[in-house]
Amino acid sequence: EPEVTQTPSHQVTQMGQEVILRCVPISNHLYFYWYRQILGQKVEFLVSFYNNEISEKSEIFDDQFSVERPDGSNFTLKIRSTKLEDSAMYFCASSARDLNQPQHFGDGTRLSIL
Amino acid sequence: DQQVKQNSPSLSVQEGRISILNCDYTNSMFDYFLWYKKYPAEGPTFLISISSIKDKNEDGRFTVFLNKSAKHLSLHIVPSQPGDSAVYFCAAGGNQGGKLIFGQGTELSVKP
């Protein structure tokens, strides 16, 4: 069964450094998402992406965050200058359509900011 | 953000019995609901979904019920198996494009 893959599984970064989290969505999916889960809290929506542009973003997704689909397979989340509070699990998801279709999630990247 | 709530942080059930997980929502514009299962160190795995035009959807041992007037959905697992032990999240969407709003999760423990 096709799956969403994320790399790395764990990223440790110094505060203030840039970090790029990578995702390979399911190949025939057109809609891509990033969510995060801070330890002990809910899974929170960050951003949705379709047709090479952001469809929607949450208030968490400020100017420090950006997303890109640099080629036909990868989907990346960049945090420009990391803060301690960016420490979380980051999940990538994809779906065939935006409405009334299940989103399929990767196993996440654990981001630890020191 | 309290739009989707799972009020039971944990549930313990005997193998072979029914597990019932509950979820409440406040936004009447939600029209698509999903249940995900999550093991430690893995991402959420899609289990079953339901559209607001239905009140029940069944897939094998899993059934989701939707009560729109009460803004309540539930997931029934029958019979429960030890391998079902995991954290279960409900999620809602539909009125905000693809964005999903998640509940806090309920940790299910199925004892042999």
Coordinates of C-alpha atoms in Angstrom, one line a residue:
Chain A
E1 CA 0.0 0.0 0.0
P2 CA 1.4 3.4 -0.9
E3 CA 2.5 5.5 2.0
V4 CA 3.8 9.0 2.9
T5 CA 7.5 9.0 3.9
Q6 CA 9.2 11.6 6.0
T7 CA 12.9 12.3 6.6
P8 CA 14.7 12.6 8.9
S9 CA 12.9 10.7 11.7
H10 CA 14.6 12.9 14.3
Q11 CA 16.3 16.2 13.8
V12 CA 18.2 18.0 16.5
T13 CA 19.0 21.7 15.8
Q14 CA 20.4 24.7 17.7
M15 CA 18.0 27.5 18.3
G16 CA 18.2 30.1 15.6
Q17 CA 19.3 27.6 12.9
E18 CA 17.3 26.8 9.8
V19 CA 15.8 23.3 9.4
I20 CA 14.2 21.6 6.5
L21 CA 11.8 18.7 7.0
R22 CA 11.2 16.5 4.0
C23 CA 8.2 14.5 2.8
V24 CA 7.4 12.3 -0.1
P25 CA 3.6 12.2 -0.5
I26 CA 1.6 9.4 -2.1
S27 CA 2.3 9.6 -5.8
N28 CA -1.1 10.3 -7.2
H29 CA -2.2 12.7 -4.4
L30 CA -2.6 16.4 -5.2
Y31 CA -3.1 18.0 -1.8
F32 CA -0.4 18.2 0.8
Y33 CA -0.4 19.2 4.4
W34 CA 1.8 19.8 7.4
Y35 CA 0.6 19.3 11.0
R36 CA 2.5 19.3 14.2
Q37 CA 2.0 17.8 17.7
I38 CA 3.7 19.4 20.6
L39 CA 4.3 16.8 23.4
G40 CA 1.1 16.2 25.3
Q41 CA -1.0 18.4 23.0
K42 CA -3.3 18.0 20.1
V43 CA -2.3 17.5 16.5
E44 CA -2.5 21.0 15.0
F45 CA -2.9 22.0 11.3
L46 CA -0.1 24.2 9.9
V47 CA -0.6 24.5 6.2
S48 CA -2.2 23.0 3.1
F49 CA -0.7 23.2 -0.4
Y50 CA -2.2 22.5 -3.8
N51 CA -1.1 23.4 -7.3
N52 CA 2.2 24.8 -6.1
E53 CA 0.7 27.3 -3.8
I54 CA -0.5 27.5 -0.2
S55 CA -4.3 27.0 0.1
E56 CA -4.6 27.7 3.7
K57 CA -2.4 28.3 6.7
S58 CA -2.9 28.6 10.4
E59 CA -1.8 31.4 12.7
I60 CA 1.1 29.2 13.8
F61 CA 2.5 29.3 10.2
D62 CA 4.1 32.7 10.5
D63 CA 6.9 34.2 8.4
Q64 CA 9.5 31.8 9.8
F65 CA 7.8 28.9 8.0
S66 CA 7.7 28.1 4.3
V67 CA 6.7 25.2 2.2
E68 CA 7.9 24.1 -1.2
R69 CA 7.4 21.3 -3.7
P70 CA 10.8 21.5 -5.4
D71 CA 10.2 18.6 -7.8
G72 CA 7.5 16.2 -8.7
S73 CA 7.9 14.1 -5.6
N74 CA 9.1 16.0 -2.6
F75 CA 7.3 18.4 -0.3
T76 CA 9.3 20.3 2.3
L77 CA 8.7 22.4 5.3
K78 CA 11.4 25.0 6.2
I79 CA 11.7 26.8 9.5
R80 CA 14.0 29.7 8.9
S81 CA 15.1 30.5 12.5
T82 CA 14.1 27.9 14.9
K83 CA 12.8 28.7 18.4
L84 CA 12.6 26.4 21.5
E85 CA 8.8 26.3 21.1
D86 CA 9.2 24.8 17.6
S87 CA 10.2 21.5 19.3
A88 CA 7.4 19.0 18.3
M89 CA 6.5 16.1 16.0
Y90 CA 5.9 17.3 12.5
F91 CA 3.6 15.2 10.3
C92 CA 3.2 15.5 6.6
A93 CA 0.0 14.3 5.0
S94 CA -1.5 14.0 1.5
S95 CA -4.9 13.4 0.0
A96 CA -6.3 12.8 -3.4
R97 CA -8.8 15.7 -3.0
D98 CA -9.2 18.5 -0.5
L99 CA -12.8 17.8 0.6
N100 CA -14.2 14.5 2.0
Q101 CA -11.1 12.5 1.4
P102 CA -9.0 10.9 4.1
Q103 CA -5.6 12.4 4.6
H104 CA -2.8 9.8 4.9
F105 CA 0.0 10.7 7.3
G106 CA 3.7 9.9 7.4
D107 CA 5.4 8.7 10.6
G108 CA 6.6 12.2 11.4
T109 CA 9.9 14.0 12.1
R110 CA 10.7 14.7 15.8
L111 CA 12.3 18.1 15.9
S112 CA 14.3 19.0 19.0
I113 CA 15.5 22.5 19.4
L114 CA 18.4 23.0 21.8
Chain B
D1 CA -9.1 25.3 20.0
Q2 CA -11.9 23.2 21.5
Q3 CA -13.9 22.6 18.3
V4 CA -13.4 18.8 18.6
K5 CA -13.2 17.1 22.0
Q6 CA -12.6 13.6 23.2
N7 CA -13.4 13.7 26.9
S8 CA -12.0 10.3 27.8
P9 CA -8.2 10.3 27.8
S10 CA -8.2 6.5 28.3
L11 CA -10.4 3.4 28.0
S12 CA -9.7 -0.2 29.0
V13 CA -11.6 -3.1 27.5
Q14 CA -11.4 -6.9 27.7
E15 CA -10.5 -8.7 24.5
G16 CA -13.6 -9.8 22.6
R17 CA -15.8 -7.1 24.0
I18 CA -17.0 -3.9 22.4
S19 CA -14.9 -0.7 22.6
I20 CA -16.8 2.6 22.2
L21 CA -14.8 5.8 21.7
N22 CA -16.6 9.1 21.8
C23 CA -16.1 12.5 20.2
D24 CA -18.0 15.8 20.4
Y25 CA -17.7 18.8 18.1
T26 CA -19.1 22.3 18.3
N27 CA -18.8 23.6 14.7
S28 CA -22.0 22.8 12.8
M29 CA -20.2 23.5 9.6
F30 CA -18.1 20.4 9.8
D31 CA -19.4 17.9 7.3
Y32 CA -16.7 15.2 7.2
F33 CA -15.4 13.2 10.2
L34 CA -12.6 10.7 10.5
W35 CA -11.0 8.3 13.0
Y36 CA -7.3 7.7 13.1
K37 CA -5.3 5.2 15.1
K38 CA -1.8 6.0 16.3
Y39 CA 0.9 3.8 17.7
P40 CA 3.9 5.3 19.5
A41 CA 6.6 6.6 17.1
E42 CA 4.3 6.3 14.1
G43 CA 2.0 8.7 12.3
P44 CA -1.8 8.6 12.5
T45 CA -3.3 5.8 10.4
F46 CA -6.6 6.4 8.8
L47 CA -9.3 4.0 10.0
I48 CA -12.7 5.1 8.9
S49 CA -14.6 8.2 7.9
I50 CA -18.2 9.4 7.6
S51 CA -19.9 12.2 5.7
S52 CA -22.5 14.3 7.4
I53 CA -25.2 13.0 5.0
K54 CA -24.9 9.6 6.7
D55 CA -25.4 8.5 10.3
K56 CA -23.5 5.2 10.1
N57 CA -20.5 3.8 8.3
E58 CA -19.2 0.3 8.8
D59 CA -15.9 -1.3 7.8
G60 CA -15.2 -4.7 9.2
R61 CA -14.9 -4.6 13.0
F62 CA -15.1 -0.7 12.9
T63 CA -18.4 1.3 12.8
V64 CA -18.7 5.0 13.1
F65 CA -22.0 6.6 14.2
L66 CA -22.8 10.3 13.7
N67 CA -25.5 12.1 15.6
K68 CA -25.6 15.5 14.0
S69 CA -28.3 17.0 16.3
A70 CA -26.1 16.1 19.3
K71 CA -22.9 17.0 17.4
H72 CA -21.5 13.7 18.5
L73 CA -19.7 10.8 16.9
S74 CA -18.6 7.5 18.2
L75 CA -16.3 4.6 17.0
H76 CA -17.3 1.1 17.9
I77 CA -14.8 -1.7 17.6
V78 CA -16.3 -5.2 17.8
P79 CA -14.8 -7.6 18.8
S80 CA -11.8 -5.7 20.4
Q81 CA -8.4 -7.3 20.0
P82 CA -5.1 -6.6 21.9
G83 CA -3.6 -5.2 18.6
D84 CA -6.3 -2.5 18.8
S85 CA -4.4 -1.0 21.7
A86 CA -3.4 2.5 20.6
V87 CA -4.4 6.2 20.8
Y88 CA -7.5 7.0 18.7
F89 CA -8.1 10.4 17.4
C90 CA -11.2 11.8 15.9
A91 CA -10.9 14.6 13.4
A92 CA -13.3 16.9 11.6
G93 CA -13.2 18.9 8.4
G94 CA -15.1 19.9 5.3
N95 CA -16.0 23.5 5.8
Q96 CA -12.4 24.8 5.8
G97 CA -11.0 23.1 2.7
G98 CA -8.8 20.2 3.6
K99 CA -7.8 21.4 7.1
L100 CA -8.6 18.8 9.8
I101 CA -9.3 19.7 13.4
F102 CA -8.2 16.9 15.8
G103 CA -9.5 15.8 19.2
Q104 CA -7.0 15.2 22.0
G105 CA -7.1 11.4 21.6
T106 CA -8.2 8.5 23.7
E107 CA -5.8 5.8 24.6
L108 CA -7.4 2.4 24.2
S109 CA -6.0 -0.6 26.1
V110 CA -7.5 -4.0 25.1
K111 CA -6.5 -6.6 27.7
P112 CA -6.2 -10.3 26.8

